[in-house]
Backbone as ProteinMPNN parsed JSONL, in Angstrom:
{"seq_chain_A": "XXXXXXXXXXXXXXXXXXXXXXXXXXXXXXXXXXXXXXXXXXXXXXXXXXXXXXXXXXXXXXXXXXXXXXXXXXXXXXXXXXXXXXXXXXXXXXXXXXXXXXXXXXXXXXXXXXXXXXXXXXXXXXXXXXXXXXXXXXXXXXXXXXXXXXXX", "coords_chain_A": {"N_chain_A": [[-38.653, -66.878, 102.195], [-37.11, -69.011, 101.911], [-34.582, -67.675, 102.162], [-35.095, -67.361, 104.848], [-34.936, -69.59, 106.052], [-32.746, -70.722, 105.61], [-31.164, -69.033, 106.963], [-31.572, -69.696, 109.559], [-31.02, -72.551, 110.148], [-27.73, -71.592, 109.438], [-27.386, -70.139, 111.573], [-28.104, -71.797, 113.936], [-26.305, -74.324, 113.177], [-24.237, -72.475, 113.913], [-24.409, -72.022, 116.954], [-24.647, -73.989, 117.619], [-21.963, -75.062, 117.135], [-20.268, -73.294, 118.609], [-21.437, -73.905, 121.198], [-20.342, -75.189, 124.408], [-19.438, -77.396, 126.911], [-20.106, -77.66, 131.111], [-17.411, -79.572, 132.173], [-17.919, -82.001, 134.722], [-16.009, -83.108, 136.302], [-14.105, -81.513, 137.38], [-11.506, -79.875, 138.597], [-11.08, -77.187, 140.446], [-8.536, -75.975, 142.096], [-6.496, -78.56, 141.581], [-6.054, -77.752, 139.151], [-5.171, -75.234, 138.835], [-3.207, -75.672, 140.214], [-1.601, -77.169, 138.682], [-1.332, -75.239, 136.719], [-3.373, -74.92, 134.602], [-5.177, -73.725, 131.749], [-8.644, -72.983, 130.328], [-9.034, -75.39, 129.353], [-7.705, -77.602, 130.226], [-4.624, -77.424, 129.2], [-1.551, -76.261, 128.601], [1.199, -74.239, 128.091], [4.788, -75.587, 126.966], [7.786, -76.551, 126.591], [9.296, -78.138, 123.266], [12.074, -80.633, 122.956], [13.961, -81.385, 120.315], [16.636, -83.594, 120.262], [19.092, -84.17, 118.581], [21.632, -85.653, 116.416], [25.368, -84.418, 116.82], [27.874, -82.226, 115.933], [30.028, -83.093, 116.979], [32.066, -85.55, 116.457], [33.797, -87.371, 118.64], [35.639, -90.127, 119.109], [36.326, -90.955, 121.119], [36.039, -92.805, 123.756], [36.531, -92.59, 127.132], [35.724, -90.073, 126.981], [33.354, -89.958, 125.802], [31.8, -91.44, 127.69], [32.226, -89.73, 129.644], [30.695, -87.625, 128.73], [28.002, -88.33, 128.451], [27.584, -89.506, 131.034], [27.61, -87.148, 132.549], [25.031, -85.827, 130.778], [23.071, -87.765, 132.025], [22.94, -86.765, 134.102], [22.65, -84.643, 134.779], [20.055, -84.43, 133.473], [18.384, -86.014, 135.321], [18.894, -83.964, 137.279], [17.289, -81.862, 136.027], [14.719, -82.787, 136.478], [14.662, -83.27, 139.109], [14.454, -80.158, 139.436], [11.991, -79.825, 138.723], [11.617, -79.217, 136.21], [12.049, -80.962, 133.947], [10.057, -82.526, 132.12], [9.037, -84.802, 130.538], [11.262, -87.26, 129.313], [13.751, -88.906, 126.807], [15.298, -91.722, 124.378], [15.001, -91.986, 120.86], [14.23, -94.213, 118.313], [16.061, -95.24, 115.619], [16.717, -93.736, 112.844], [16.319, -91.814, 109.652], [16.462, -89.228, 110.359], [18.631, -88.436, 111.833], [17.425, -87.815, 114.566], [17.493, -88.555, 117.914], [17.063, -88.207, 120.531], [14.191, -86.641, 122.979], [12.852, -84.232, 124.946], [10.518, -83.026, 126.882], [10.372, -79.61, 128.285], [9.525, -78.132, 131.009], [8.545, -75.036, 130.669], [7.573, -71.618, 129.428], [8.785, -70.295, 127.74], [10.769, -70.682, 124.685], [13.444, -69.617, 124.648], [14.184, -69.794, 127.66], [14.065, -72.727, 127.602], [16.453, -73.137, 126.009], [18.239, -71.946, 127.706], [18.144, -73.839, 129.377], [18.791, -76.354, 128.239], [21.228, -75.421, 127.391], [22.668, -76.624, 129.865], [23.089, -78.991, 129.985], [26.19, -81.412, 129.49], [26.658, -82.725, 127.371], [25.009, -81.326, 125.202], [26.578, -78.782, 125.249], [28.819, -79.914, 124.696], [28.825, -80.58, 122.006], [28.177, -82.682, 121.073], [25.166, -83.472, 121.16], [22.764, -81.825, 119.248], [20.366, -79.115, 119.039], [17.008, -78.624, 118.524], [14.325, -76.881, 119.182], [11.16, -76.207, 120.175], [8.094, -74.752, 120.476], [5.373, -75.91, 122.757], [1.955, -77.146, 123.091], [0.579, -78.738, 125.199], [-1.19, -81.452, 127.507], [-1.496, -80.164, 130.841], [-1.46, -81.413, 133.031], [0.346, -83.386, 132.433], [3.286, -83.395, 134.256], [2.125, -84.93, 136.553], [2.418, -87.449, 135.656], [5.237, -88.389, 136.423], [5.8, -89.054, 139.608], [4.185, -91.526, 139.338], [5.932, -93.084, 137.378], [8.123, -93.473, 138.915], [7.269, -95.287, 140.415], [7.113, -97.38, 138.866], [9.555, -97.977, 138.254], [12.344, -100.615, 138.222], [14.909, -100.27, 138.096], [17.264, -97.635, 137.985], [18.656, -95.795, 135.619]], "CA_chain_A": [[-38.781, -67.996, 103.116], [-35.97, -70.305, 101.847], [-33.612, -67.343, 102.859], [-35.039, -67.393, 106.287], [-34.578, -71.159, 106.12], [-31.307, -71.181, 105.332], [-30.295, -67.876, 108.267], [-31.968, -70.489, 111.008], [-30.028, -73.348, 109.832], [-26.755, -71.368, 109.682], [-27.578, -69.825, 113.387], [-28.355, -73.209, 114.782], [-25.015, -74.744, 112.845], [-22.849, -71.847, 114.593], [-24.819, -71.902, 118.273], [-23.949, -75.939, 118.223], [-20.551, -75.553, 117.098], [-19.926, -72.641, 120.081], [-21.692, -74.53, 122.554], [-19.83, -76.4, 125.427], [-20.096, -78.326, 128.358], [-18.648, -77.622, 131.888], [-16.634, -81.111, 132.846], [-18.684, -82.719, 136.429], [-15.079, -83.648, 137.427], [-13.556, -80.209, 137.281], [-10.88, -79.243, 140.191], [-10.078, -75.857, 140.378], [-7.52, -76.172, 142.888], [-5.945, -78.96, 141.161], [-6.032, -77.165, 138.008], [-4.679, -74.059, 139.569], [-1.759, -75.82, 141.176], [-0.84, -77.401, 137.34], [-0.989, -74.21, 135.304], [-3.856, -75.528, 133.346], [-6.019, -73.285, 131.072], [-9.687, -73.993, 131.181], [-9.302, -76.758, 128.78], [-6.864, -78.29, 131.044], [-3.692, -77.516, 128.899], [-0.311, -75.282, 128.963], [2.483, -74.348, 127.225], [5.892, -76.492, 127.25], [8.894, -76.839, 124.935], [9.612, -79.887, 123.04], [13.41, -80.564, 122.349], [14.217, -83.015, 119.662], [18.372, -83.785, 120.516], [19.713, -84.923, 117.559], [23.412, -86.086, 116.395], [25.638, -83.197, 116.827], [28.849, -82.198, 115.08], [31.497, -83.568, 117.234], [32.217, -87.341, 116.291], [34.598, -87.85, 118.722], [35.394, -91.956, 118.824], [37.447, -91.232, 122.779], [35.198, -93.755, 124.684], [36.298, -92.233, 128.094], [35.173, -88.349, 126.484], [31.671, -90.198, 125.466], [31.359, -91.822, 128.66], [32.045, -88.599, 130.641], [29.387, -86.807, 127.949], [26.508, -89.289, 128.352], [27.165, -89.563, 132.484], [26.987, -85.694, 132.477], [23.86, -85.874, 130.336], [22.432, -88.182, 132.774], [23.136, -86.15, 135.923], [21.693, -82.85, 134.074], [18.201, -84.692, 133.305], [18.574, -85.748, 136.613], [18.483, -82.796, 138.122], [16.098, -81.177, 135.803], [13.555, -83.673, 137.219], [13.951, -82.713, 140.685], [14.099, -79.243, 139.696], [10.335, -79.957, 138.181], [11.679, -78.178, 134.353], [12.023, -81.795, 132.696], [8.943, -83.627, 132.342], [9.538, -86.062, 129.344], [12.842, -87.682, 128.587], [13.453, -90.256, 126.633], [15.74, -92.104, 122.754], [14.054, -92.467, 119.909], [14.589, -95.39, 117.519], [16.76, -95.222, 114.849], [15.769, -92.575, 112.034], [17.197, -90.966, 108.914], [16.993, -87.119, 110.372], [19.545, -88.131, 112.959], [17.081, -87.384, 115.662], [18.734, -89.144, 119.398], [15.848, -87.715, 121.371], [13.61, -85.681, 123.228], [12.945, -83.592, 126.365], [9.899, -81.813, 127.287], [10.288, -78.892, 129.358], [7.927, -77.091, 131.625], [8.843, -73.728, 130.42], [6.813, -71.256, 128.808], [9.599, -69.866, 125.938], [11.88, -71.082, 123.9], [14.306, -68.866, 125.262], [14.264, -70.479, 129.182], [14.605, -73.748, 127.387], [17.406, -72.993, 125.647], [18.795, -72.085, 128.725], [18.115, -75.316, 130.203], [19.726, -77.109, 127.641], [22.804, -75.421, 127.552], [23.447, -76.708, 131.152], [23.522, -80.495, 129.307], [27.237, -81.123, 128.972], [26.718, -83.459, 125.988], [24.797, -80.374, 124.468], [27.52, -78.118, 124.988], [30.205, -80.662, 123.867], [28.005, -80.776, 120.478], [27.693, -84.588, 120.872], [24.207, -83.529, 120.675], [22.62, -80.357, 118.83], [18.665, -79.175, 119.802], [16.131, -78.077, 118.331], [13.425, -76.17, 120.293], [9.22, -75.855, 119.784], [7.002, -74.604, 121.509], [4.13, -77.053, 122.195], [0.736, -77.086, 123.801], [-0.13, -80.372, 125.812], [-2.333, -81.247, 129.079], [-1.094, -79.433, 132.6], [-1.851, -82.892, 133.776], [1.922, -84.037, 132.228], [4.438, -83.988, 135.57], [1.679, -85.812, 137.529], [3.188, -89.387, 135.491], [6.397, -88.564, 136.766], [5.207, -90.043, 140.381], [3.819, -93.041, 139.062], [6.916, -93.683, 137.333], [9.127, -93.727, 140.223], [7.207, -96.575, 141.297], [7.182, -98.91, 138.41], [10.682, -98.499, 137.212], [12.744, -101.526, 139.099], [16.161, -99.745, 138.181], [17.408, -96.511, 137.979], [19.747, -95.639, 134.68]], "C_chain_A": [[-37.525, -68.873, 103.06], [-34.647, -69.387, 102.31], [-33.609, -67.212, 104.074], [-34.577, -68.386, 107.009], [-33.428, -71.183, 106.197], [-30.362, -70.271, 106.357], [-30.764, -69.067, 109.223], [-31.085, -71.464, 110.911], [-28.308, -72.953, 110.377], [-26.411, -70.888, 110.859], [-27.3, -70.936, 114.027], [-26.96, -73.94, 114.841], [-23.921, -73.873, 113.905], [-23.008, -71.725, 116.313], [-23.929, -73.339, 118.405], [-22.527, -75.834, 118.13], [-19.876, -74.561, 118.334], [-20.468, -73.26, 121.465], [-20.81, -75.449, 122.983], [-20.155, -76.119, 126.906], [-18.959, -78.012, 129.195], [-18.431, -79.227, 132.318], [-17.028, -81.403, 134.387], [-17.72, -82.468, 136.671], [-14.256, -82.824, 137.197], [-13.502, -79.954, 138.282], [-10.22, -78.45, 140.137], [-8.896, -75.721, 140.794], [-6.125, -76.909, 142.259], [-5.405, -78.064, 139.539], [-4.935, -76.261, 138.196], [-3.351, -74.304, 139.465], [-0.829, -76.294, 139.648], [-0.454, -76.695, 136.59], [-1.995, -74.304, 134.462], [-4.614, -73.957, 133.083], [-7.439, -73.663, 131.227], [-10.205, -74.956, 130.172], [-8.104, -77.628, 129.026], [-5.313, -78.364, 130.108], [-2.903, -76.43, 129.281], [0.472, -75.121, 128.31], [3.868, -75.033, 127.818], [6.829, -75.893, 125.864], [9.159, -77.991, 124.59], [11.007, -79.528, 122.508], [13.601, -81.734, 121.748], [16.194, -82.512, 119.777], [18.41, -84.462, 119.306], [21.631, -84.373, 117.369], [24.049, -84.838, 116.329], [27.162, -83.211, 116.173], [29.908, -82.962, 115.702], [31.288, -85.144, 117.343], [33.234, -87.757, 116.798], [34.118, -89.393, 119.215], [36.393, -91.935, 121.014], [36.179, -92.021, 123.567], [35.215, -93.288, 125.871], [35.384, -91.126, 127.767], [33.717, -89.045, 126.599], [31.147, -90.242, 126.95], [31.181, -90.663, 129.952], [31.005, -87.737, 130.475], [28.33, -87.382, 128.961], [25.913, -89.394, 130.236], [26.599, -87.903, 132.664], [25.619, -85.375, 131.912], [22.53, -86.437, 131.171], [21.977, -87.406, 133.908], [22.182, -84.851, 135.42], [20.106, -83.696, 133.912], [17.601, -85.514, 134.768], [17.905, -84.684, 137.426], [17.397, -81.798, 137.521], [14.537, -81.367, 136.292], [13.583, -82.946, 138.179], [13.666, -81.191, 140.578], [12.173, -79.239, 139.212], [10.472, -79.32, 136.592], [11.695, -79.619, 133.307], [10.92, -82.51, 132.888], [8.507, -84.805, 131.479], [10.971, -86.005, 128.921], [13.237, -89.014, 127.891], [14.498, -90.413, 124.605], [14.821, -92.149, 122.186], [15.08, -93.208, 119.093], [15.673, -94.811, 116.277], [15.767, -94.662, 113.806], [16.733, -92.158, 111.049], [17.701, -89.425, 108.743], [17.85, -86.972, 111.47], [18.877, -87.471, 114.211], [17.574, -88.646, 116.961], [17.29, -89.07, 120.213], [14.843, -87.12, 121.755], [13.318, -85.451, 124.809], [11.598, -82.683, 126.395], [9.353, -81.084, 128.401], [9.221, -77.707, 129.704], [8.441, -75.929, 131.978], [7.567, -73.277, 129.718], [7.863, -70.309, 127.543], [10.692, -70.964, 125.871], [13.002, -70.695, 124.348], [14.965, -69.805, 126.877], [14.855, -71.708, 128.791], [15.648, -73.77, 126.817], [18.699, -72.711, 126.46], [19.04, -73.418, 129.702], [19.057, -76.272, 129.313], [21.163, -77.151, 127.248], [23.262, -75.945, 128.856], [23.843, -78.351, 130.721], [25.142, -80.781, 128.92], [27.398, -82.046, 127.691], [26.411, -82.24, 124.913], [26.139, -78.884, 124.337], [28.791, -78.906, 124.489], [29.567, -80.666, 122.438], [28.162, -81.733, 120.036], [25.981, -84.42, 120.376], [23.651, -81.691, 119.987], [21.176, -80.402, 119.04], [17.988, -78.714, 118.737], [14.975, -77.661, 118.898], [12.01, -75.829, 119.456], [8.465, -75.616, 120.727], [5.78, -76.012, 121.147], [3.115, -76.949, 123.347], [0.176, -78.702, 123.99], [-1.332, -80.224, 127.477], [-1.231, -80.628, 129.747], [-1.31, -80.621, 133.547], [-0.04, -84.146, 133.531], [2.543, -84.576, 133.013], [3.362, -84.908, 136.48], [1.961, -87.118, 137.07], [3.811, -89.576, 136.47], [6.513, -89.728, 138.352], [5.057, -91.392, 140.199], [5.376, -93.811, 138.28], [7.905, -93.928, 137.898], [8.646, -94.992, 140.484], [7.271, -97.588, 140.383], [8.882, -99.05, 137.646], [12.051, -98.941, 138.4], [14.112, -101.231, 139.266], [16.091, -98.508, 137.421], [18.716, -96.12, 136.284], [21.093, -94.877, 135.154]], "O_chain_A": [[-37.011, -69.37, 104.063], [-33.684, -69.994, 102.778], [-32.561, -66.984, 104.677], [-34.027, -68.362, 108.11], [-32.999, -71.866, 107.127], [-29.186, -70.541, 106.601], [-29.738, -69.383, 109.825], [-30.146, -71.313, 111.693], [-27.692, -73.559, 111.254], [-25.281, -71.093, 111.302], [-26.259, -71.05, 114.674], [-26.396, -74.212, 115.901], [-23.015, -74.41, 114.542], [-22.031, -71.413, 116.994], [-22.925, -73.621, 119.058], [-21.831, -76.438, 118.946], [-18.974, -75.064, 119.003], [-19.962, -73.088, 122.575], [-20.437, -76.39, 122.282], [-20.702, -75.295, 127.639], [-17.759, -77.96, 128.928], [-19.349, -79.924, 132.752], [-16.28, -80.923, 135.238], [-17.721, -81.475, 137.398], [-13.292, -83.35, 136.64], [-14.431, -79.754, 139.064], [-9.018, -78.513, 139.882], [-8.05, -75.344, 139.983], [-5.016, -76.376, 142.271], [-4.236, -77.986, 139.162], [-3.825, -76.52, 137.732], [-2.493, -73.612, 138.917], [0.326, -75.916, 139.455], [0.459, -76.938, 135.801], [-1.746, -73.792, 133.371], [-4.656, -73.12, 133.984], [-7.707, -74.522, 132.067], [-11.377, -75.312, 130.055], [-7.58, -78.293, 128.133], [-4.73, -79.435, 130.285], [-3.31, -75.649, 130.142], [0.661, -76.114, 127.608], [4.049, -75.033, 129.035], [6.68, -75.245, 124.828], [9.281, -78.905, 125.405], [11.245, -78.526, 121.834], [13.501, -82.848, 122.263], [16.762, -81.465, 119.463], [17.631, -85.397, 119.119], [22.393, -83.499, 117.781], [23.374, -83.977, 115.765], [27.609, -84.327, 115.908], [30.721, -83.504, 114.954], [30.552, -85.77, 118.105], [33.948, -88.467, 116.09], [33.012, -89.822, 119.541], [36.826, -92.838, 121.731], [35.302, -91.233, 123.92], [34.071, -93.291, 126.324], [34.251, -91.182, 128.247], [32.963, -88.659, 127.492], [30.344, -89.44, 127.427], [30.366, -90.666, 130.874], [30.407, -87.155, 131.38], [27.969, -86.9, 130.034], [24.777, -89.386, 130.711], [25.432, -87.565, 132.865], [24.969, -84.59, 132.601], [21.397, -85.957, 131.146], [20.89, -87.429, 134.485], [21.137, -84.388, 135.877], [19.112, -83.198, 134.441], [16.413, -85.501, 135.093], [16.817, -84.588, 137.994], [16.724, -81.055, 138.236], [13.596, -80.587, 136.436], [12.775, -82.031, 138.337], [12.834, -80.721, 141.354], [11.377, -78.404, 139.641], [9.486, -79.007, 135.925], [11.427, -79.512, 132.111], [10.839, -83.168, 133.925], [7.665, -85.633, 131.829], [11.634, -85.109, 128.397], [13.027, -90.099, 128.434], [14.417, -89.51, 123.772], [13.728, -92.331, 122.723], [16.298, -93.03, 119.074], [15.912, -93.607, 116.363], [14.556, -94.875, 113.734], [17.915, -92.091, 111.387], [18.438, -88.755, 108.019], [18.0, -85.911, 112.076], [19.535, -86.683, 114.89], [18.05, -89.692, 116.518], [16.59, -90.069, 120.377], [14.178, -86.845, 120.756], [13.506, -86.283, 125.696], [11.689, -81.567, 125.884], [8.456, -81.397, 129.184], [8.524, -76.882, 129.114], [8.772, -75.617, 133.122], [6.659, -74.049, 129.411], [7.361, -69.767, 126.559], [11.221, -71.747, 126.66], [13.781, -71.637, 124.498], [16.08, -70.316, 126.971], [15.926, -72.037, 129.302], [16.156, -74.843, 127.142], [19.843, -73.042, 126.148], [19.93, -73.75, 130.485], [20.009, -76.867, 129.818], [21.953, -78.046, 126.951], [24.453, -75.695, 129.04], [24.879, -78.847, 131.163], [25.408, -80.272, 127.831], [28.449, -81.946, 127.058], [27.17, -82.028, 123.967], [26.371, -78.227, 123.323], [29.692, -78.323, 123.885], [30.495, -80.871, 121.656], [28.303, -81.945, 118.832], [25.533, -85.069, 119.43], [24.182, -80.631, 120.315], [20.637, -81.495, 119.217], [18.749, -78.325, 117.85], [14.45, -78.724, 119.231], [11.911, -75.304, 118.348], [8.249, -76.308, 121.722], [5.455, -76.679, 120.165], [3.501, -76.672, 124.483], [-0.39, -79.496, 123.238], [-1.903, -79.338, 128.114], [-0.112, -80.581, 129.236], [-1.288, -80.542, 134.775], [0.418, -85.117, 134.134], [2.694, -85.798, 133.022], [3.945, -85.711, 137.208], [1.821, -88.029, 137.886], [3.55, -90.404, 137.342], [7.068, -90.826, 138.349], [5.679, -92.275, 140.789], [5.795, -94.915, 138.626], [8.709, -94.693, 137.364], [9.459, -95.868, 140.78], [7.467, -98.721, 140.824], [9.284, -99.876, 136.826], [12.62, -98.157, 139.16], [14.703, -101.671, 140.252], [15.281, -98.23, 136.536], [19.842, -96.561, 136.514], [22.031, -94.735, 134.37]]}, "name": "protein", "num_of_chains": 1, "seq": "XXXXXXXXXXXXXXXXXXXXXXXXXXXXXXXXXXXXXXXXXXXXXXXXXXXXXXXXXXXXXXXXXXXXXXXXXXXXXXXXXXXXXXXXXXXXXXXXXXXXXXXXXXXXXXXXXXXXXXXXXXXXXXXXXXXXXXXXXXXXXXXXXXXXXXXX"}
């Protein structure tokens, strides 16, 4: 009896922990059109930019880097491949940044980032991860067009 007790128990424990719920506000279509999975995520790459070997001090050279850097995340936007960009604070692993692109390898992104001319000057150096977030990501991008009052 107490081993029957204890098989119902462990049944019950593994039915509840496999059971789920479909989501009311579930849009295929929308879903569809994001890439999502059917727990509304996707694969991406995350790039942390950090400090890169060349320390040059030429102020025009930087300034030609950093505009080039601009224009490349730029255009990754409109192409739809960058969908987070953004510094991070001051740190002791020399990380600068991050970028995450709506790729599905490592490989593609690596491609994308060589088109960065800061990354090919090796002002900045990458590191590449795969990462699993929502499929719901580039729909910010929109909204931030509208609240940001200047353009960098």
């Amino acid at each position: 009896m107490k081993y029957i007790l204890t098989l119902a128990i462990l049944c019950s424990l593994g039915l509840a922990a496999n059971a789920q719920t479909t989501n009311p506000d579930y849009n295929k279509s929308l879903a569809d059109s994001l890439g999502a999975d059917n727990y509304g995520m996707k694969q991406y790459v995350l790039v942390i930019l950090k400090t890169g070997s060349n320390t040059t001090t030429d102020k025009e050279k930087l300034n030609q880097y950093f505009r080039g850097h601009m224009e490349n995340i730029n255009r990754l936007v409109k192409e739809g491949k960058l969908i987070v960009a953004g510094p991070l604070g001051k740190n002791d692993k020399t990380y600068r940044g991050i970028f995450i692109l709506d790729v599905k390898t490592v490989v593609e992104a690596q491609k994308l980032v060589e088109t960065d001319p800061a990354v090919r000057a090796k002002i900045f150096d990458v590191e590449l991860y795969p990462w699993y977030g929502s499929a719901a990501l580039p729909l910010y991008l929109d909204t931030a067009k509208k609240i940001s009052k200047e353009n960098p």
